[in-house]
MMTF fields as JSON, N, C-alpha, C and O atoms, coordinates in Angstrom:
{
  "mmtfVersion": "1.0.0",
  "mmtfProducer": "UNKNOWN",
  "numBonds": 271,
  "numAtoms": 272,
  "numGroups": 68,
  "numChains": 1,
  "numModels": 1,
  "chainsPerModel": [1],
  "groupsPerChain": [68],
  "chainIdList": ["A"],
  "bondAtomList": [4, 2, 8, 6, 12, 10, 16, 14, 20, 18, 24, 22, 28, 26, 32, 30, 36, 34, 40, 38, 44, 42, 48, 46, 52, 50, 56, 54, 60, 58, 64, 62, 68, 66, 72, 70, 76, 74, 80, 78, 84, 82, 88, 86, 92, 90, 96, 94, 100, 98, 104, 102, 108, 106, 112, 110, 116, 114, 120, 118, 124, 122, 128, 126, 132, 130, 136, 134, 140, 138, 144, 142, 148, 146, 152, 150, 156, 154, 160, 158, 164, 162, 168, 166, 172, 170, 176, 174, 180, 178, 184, 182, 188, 186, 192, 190, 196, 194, 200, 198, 204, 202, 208, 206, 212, 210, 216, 214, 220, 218, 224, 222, 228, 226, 232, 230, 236, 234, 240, 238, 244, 242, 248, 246, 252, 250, 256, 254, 260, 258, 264, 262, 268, 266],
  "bondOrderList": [1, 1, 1, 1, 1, 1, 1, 1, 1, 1, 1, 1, 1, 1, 1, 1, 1, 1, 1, 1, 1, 1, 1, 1, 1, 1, 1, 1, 1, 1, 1, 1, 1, 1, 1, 1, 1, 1, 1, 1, 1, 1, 1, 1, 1, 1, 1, 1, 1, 1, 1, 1, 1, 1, 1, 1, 1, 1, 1, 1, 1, 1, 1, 1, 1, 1, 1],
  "groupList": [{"groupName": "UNK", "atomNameList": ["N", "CA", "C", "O"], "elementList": ["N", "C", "C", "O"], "formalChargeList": [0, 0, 0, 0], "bondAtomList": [1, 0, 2, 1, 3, 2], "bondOrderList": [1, 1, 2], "singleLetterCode": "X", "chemCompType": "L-PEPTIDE LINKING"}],
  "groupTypeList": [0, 0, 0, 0, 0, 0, 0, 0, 0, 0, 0, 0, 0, 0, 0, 0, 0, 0, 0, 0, 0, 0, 0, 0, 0, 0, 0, 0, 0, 0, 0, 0, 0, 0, 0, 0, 0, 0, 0, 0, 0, 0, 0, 0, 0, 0, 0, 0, 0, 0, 0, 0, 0, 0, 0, 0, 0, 0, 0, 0, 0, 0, 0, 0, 0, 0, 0, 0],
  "groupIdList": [1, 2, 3, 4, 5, 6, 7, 8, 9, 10, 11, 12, 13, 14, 15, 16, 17, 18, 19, 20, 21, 22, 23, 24, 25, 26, 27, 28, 29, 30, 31, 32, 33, 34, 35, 36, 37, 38, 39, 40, 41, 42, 43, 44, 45, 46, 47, 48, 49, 50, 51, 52, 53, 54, 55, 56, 57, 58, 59, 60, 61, 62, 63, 64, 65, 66, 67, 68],
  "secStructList": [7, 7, 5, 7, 7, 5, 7, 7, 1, 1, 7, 7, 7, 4, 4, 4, 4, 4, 4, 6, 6, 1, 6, 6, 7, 7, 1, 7, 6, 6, 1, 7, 7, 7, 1, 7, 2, 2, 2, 2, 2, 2, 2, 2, 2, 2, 2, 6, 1, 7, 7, 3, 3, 3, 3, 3, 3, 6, 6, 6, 3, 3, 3, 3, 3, 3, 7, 7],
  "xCoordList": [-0.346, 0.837, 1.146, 0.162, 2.231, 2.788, 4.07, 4.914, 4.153, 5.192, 5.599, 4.672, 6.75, 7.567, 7.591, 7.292, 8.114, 9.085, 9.737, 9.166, 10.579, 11.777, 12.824, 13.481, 12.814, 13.732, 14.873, 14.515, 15.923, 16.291, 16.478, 17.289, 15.411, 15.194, 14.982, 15.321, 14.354, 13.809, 13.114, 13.235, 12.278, 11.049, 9.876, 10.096, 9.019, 8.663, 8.25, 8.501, 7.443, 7.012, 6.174, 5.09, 6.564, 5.135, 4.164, 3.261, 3.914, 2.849, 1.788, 0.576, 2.451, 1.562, 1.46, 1.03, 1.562, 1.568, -0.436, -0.918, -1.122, -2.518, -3.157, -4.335, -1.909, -3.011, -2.116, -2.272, -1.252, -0.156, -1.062, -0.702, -2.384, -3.187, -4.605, -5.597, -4.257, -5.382, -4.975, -3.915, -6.198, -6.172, -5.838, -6.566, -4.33, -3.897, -2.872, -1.867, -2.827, -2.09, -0.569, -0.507, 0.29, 1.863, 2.571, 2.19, 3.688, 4.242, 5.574, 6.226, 6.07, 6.877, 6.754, 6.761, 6.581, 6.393, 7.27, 6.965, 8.787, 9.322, 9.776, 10.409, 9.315, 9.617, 8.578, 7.524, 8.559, 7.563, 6.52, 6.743, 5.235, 4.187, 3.166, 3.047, 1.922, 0.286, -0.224, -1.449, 0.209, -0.313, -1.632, -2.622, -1.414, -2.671, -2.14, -3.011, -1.125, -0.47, -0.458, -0.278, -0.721, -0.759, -2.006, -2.2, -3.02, -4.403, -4.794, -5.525, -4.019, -5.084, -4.569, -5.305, -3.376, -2.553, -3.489, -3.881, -4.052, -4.532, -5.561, -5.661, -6.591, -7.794, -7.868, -8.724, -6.947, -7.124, -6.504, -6.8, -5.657, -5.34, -6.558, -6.141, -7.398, -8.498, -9.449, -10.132, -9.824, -10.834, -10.671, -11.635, -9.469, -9.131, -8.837, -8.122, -9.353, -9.484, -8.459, -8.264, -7.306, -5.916, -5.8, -6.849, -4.804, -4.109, -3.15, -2.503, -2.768, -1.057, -1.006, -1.993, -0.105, 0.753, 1.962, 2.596, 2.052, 3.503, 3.923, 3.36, 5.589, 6.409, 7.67, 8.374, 7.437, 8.706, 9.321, 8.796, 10.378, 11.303, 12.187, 12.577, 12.214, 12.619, 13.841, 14.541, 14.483, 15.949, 16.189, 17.324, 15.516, 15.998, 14.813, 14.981, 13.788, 13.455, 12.047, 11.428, 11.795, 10.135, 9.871, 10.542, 8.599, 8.576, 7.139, 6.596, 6.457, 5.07, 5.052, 5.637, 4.007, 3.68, 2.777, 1.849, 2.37, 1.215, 0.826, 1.688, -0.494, -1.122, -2.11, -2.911, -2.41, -3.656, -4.006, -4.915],
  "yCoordList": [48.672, 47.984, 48.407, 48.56, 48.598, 48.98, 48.082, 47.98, 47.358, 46.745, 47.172, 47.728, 47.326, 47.962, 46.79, 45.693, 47.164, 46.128, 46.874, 47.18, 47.021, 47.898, 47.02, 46.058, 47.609, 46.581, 48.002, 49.176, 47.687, 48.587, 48.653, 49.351, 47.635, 47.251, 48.736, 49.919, 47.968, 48.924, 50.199, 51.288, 50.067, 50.796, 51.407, 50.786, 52.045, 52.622, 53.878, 54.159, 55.032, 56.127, 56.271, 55.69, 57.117, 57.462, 57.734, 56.911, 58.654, 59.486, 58.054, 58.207, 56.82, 55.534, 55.047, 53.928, 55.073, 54.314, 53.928, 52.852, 55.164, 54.858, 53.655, 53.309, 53.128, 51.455, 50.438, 49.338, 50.465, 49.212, 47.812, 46.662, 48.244, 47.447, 46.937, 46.273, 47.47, 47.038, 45.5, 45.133, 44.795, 43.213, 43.508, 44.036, 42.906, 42.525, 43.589, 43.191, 44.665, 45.498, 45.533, 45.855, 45.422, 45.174, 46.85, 47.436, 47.283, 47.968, 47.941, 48.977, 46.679, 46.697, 45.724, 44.693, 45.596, 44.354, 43.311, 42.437, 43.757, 43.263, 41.923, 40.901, 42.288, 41.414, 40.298, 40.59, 39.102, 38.099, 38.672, 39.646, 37.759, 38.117, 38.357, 38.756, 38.022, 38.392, 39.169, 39.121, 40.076, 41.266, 41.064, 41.796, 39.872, 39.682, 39.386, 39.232, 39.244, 39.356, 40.469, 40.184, 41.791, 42.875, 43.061, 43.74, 42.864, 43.261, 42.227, 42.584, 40.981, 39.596, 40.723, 41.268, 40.85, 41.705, 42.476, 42.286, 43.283, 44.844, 44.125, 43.816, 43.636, 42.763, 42.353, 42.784, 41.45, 41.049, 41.777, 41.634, 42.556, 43.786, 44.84, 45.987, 44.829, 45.855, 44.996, 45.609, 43.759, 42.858, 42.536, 42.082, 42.731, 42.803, 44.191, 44.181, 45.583, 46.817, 47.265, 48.018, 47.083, 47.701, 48.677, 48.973, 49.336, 50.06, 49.571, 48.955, 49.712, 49.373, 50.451, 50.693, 51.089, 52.359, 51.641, 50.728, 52.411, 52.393, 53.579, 54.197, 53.649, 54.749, 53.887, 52.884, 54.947, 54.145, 55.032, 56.139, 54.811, 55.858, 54.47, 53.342, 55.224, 54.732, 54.341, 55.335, 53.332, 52.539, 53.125, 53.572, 53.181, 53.071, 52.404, 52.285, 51.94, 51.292, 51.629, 52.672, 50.217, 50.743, 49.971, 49.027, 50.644, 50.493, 50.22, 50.882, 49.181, 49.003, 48.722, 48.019, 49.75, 50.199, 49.709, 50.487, 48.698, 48.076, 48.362, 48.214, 48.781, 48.989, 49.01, 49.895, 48.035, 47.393, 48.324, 47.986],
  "zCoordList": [31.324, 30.901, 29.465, 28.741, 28.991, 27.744, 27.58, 28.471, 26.213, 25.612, 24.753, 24.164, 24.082, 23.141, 22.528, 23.002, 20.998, 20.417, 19.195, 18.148, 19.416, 18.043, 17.153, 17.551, 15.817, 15.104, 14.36, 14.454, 13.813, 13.069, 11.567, 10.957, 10.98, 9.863, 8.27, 8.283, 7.232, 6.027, 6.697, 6.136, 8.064, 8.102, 7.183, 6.143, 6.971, 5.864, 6.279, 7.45, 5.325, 5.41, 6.505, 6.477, 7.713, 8.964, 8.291, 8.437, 7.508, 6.611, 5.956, 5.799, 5.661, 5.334, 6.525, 6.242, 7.96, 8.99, 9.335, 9.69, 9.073, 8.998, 7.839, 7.747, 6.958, 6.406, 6.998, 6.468, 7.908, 8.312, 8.647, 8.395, 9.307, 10.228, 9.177, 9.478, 8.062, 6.7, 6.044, 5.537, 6.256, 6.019, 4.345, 3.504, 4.198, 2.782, 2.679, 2.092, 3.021, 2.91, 3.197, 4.384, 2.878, 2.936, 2.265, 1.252, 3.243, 2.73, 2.266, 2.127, 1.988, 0.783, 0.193, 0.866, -1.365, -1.978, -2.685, -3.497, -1.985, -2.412, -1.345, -1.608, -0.362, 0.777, 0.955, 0.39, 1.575, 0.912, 2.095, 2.814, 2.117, 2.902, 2.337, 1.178, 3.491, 2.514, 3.186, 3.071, 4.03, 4.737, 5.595, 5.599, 6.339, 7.481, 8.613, 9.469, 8.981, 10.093, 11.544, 12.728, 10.897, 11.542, 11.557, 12.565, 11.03, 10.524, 12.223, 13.147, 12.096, 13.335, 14.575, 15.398, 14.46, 15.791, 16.053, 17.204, 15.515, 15.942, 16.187, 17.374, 15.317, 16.041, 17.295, 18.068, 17.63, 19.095, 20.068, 21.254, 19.678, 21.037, 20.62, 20.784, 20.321, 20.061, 20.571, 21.392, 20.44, 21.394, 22.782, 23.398, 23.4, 24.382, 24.993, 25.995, 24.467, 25.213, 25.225, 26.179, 24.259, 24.061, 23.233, 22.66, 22.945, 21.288, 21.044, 21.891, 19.762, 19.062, 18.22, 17.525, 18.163, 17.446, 17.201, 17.729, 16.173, 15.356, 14.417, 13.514, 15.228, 14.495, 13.521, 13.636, 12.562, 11.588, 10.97, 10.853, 10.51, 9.601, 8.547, 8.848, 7.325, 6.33, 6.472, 6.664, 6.475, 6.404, 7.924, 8.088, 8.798, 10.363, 10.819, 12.033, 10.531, 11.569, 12.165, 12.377, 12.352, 13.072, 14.454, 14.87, 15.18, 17.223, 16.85, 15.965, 17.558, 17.607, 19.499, 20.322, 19.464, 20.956, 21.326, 21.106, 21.864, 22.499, 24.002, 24.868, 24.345, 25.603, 26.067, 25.765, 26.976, 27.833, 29.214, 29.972]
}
């Protein structure tokens, strides 16, 4: 099974997409947030035998790909 979910938001740099899933880590700081949100996500689709990927591009937008 695979779920999508796409926005057409800020996005940020692909080339930073390897710390998105780092507890505390936020990639923009101007936007509010404490950067553990994505960190619990990947945890429990990783305890449950899944992946999550994510593609992004700067001022178009980012897709987080989840699959069990």
């Amino acid at each position: 099974m695979q779920l999508s979910f796409k926005d057409n938001g800020i996005g940020f740099d692909q080339n930073l997409a390897y710390k998105i899933f780092r507890l505390f880590k936020r990639m923009h700081t101007h936007v509010e947030g404490l950067g553990i949100g994505l960190y619990i996500i990947h945890s429990i689709i990783n305890e449950n035998g899944g992946k999550i990927n994510v593609k992004s591009q700067v001022n178009k937008g980012t897709e987080f790909i989840i699959q069990f």
